XYZ file of N, CA and C in Angstrom:
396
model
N 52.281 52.561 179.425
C 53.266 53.523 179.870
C 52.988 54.894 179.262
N 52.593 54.908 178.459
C 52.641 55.965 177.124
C 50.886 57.129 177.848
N 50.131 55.928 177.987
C 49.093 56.247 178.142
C 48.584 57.374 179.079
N 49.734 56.954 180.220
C 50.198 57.834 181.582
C 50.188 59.227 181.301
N 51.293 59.297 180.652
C 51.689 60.642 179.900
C 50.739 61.598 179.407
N 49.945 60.691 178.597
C 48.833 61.981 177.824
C 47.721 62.200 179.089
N 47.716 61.475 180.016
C 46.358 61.314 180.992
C 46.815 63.107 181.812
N 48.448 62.682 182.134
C 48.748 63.767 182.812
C 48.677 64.935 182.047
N 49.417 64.694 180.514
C 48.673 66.248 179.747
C 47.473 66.938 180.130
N 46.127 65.919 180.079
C 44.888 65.913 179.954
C 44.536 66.680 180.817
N 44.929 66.379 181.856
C 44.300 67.219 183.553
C 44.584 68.501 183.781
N 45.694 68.808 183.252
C 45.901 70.280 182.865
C 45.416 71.037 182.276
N 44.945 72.253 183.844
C 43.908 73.318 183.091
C 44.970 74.560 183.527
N 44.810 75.820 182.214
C 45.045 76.894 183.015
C 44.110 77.782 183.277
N 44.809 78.526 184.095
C 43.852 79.457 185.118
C 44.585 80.828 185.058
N 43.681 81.955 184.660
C 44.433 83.526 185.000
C 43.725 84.311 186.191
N 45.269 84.681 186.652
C 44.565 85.385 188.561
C 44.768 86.940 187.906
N 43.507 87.905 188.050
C 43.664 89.549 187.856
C 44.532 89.705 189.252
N 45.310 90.316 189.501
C 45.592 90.652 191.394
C 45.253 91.695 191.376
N 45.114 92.352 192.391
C 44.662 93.420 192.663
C 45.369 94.818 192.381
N 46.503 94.798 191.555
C 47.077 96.066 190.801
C 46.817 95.672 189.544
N 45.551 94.680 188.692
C 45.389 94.455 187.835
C 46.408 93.340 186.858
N 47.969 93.360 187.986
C 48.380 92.575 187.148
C 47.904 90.630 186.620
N 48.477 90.555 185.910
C 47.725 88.950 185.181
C 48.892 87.783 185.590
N 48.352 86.890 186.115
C 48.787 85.703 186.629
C 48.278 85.077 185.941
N 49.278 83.898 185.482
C 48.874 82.576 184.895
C 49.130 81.615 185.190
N 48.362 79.787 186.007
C 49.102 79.485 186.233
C 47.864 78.072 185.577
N 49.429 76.734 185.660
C 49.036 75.405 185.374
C 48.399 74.338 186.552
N 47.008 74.226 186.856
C 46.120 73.779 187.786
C 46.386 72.040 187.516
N 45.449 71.323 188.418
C 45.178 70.292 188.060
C 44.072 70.018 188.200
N 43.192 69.468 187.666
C 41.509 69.108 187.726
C 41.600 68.183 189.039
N 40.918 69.214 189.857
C 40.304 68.896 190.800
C 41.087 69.465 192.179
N 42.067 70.694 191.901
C 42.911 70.768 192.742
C 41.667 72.865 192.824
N 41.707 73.318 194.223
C 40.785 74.423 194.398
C 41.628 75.268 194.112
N 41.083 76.083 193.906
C 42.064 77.910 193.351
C 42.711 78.039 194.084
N 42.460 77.894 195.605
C 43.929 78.434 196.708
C 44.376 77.370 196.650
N 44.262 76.002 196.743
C 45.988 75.258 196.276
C 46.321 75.452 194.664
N 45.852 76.088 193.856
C 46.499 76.268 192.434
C 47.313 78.001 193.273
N 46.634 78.684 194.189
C 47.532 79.898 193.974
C 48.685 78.937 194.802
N 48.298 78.798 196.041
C 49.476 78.213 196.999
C 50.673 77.626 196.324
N 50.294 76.479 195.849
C 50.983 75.134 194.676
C 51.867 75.993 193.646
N 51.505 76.920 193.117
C 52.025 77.886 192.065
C 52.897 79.060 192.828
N 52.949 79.322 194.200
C 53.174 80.417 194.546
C 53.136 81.929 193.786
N 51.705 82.163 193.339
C 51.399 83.213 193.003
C 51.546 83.912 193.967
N 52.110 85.593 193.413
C 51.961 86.433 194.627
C 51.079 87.409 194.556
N 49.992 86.601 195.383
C 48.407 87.738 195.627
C 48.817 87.395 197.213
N 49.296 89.253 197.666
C 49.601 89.332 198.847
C 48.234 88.838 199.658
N 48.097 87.800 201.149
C 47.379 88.010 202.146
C 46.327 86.611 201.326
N 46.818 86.173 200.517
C 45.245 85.280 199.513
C 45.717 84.055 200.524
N 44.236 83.289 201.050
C 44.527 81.780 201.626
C 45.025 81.806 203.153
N 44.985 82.822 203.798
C 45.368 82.880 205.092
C 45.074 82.015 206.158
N 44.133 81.164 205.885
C 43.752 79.854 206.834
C 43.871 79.358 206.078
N 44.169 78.589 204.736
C 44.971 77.888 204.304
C 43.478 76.565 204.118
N 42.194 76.735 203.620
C 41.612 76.604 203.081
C 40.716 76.590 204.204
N 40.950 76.660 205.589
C 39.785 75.809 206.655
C 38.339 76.366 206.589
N 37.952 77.686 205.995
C 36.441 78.294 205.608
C 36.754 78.947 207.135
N 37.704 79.759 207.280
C 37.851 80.491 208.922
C 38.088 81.942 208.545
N 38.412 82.475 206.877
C 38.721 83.632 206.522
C 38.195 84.171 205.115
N 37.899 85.041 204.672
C 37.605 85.326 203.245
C 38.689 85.748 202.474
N 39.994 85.335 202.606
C 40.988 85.926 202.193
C 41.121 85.587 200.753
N 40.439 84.109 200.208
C 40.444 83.892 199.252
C 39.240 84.038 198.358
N 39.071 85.386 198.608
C 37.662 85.877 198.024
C 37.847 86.186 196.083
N 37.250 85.309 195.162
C 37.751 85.868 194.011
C 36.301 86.239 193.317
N 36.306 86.815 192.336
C 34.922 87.226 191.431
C 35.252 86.582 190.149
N 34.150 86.275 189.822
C 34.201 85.159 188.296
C 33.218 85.909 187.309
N 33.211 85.275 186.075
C 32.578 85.983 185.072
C 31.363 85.623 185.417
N 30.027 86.129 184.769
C 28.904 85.609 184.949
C 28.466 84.114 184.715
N 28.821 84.033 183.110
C 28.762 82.562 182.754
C 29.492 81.664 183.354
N 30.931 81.896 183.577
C 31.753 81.050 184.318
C 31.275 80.588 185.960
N 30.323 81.849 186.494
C 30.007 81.458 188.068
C 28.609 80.459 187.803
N 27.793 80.893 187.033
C 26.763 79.963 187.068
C 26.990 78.312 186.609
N 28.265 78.068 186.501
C 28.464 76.870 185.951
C 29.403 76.178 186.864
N 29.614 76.772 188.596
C 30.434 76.312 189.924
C 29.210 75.872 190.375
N 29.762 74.973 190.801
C 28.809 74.003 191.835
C 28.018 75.128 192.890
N 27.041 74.097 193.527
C 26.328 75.186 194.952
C 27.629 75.927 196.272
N 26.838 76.288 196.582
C 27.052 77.529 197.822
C 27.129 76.591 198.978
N 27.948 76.325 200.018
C 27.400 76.106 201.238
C 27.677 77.319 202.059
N 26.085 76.951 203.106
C 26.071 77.819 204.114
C 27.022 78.621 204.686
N 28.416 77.087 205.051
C 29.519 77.918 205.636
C 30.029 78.826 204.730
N 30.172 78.758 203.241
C 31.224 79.912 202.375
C 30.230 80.977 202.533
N 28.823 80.810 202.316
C 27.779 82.048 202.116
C 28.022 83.440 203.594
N 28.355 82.315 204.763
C 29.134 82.870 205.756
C 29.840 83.882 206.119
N 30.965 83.000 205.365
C 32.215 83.916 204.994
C 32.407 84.341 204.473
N 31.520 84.233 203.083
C 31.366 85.553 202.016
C 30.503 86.978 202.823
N 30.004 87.156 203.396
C 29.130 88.198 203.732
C 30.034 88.607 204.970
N 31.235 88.529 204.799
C 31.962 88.938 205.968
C 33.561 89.892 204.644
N 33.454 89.345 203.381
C 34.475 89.804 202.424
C 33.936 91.190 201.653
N 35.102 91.820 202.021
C 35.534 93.302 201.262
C 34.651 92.793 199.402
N 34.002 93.750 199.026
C 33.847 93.843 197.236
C 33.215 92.628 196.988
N 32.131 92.484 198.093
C 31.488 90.994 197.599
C 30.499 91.457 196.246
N 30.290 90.739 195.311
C 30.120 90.605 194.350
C 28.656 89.868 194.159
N 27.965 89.662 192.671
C 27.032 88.619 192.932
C 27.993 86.992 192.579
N 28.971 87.504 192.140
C 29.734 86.794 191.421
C 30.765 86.097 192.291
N 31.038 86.382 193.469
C 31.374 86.171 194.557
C 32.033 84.911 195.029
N 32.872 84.563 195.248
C 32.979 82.751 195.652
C 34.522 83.004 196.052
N 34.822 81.978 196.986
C 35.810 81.647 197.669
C 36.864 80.342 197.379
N 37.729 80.570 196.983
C 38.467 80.004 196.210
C 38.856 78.222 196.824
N 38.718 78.744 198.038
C 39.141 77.971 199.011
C 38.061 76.107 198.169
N 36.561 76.958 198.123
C 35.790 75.811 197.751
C 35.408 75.569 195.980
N 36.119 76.367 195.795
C 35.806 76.279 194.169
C 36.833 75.484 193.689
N 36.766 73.818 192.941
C 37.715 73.219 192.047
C 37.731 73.065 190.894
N 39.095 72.874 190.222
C 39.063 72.975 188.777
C 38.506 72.242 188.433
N 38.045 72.535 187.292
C 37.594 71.622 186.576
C 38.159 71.522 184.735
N 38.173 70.424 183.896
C 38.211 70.778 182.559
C 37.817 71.806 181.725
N 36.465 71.926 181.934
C 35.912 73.437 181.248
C 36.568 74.763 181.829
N 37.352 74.652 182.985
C 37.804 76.387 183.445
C 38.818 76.255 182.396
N 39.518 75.660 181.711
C 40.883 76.093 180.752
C 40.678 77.396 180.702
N 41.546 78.106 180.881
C 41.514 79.575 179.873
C 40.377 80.503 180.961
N 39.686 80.188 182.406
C 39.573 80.973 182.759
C 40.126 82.309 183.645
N 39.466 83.059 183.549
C 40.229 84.195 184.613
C 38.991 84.885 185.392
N 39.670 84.324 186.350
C 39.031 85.404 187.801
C 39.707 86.273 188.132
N 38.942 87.466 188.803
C 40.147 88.738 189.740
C 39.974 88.004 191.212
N 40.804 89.190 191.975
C 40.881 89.394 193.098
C 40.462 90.608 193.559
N 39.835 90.634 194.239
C 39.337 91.972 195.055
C 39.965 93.273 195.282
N 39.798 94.309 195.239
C 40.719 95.417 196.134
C 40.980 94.879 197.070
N 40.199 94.537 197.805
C 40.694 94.658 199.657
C 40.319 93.331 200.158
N 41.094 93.023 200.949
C 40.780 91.727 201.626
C 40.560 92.066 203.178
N 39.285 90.986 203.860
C 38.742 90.917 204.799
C 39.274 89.952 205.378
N 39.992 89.708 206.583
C 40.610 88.299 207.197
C 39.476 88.535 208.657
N 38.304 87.893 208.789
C 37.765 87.664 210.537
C 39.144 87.304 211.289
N 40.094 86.892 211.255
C 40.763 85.833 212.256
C 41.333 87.116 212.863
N 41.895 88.595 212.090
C 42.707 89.766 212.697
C 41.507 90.390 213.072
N 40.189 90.433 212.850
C 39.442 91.098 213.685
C 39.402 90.610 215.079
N 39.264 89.444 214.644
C 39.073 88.720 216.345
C 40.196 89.149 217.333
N 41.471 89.106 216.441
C 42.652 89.001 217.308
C 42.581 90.288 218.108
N 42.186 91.520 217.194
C 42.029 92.691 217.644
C 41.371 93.007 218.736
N 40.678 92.582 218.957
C 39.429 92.078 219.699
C 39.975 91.510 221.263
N 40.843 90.634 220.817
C 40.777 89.789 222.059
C 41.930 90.870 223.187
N 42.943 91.471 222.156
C 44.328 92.435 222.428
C 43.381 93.636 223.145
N 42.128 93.707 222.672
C 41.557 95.491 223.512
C 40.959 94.983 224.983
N 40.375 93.759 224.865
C 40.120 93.452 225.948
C 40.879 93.260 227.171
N 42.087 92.768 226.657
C 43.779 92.716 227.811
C 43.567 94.124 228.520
């Protein structure tokens, strides 16, 4: 019974969000849960972050990581490399929250958020409204 308890301590990582007026977000993750369900789950308010709601259809959840901290996220797929080259302030540091999960070692990290966010889905829409 007891054992339960500390397991659930255990999994708990925190995480600090820069937003984009610099202010500092902090919030309590769970290992193995991705940055946009720790912002979502937490209702942080980083206006416009997660707008497809993880499907790899937007860069809204575009964040930048430290150097050491990015070289130690898993690989790239094609599709995020995608949708990264479509995001405002891409970075080398670059990654999409959507596919990045916690892990034990992020305790205590902090990523920003971009100035500006890029959503494809309102370009398109724009798009489809000029053609009418």
């Amino acid at each position: 019974m007891f054992a339960n308890l500390s397991y659930s301590c255990a999994e708990q990582v925190t995480v600090h969000f820069v937003n984009r007026d610099g202010e500092r977000l902090t919030a309590t993750a769970k290992e193995g849960e991705s940055l946009l369900e720790v912002v979502l789950n937490q209702n942080l308010a980083i206006d416009g972050f997660g707008a497809c709601e993880g499907t790899l259809a937007c860069s809204t959840c575009h964040l930048i990581f430290e150097k050491d901290a990015f070289q130690k996220l898993g690989a790239i797929s094609d599709e995020e490399l995608d949708m990264l080259d479509l995001a405002y302030g891409l970075t080398e540091t670059s990654r999409l929250g959507c596919q990045v999960c916690v892990k034990k070692w992020m305790d205590g990290l902090t990523v920003r958020v971009p100035m500006d966010v890029s959503d494809i889905r309102s370009e398109l829409e724009v798009g489809k409204q000029s053609k009418q």
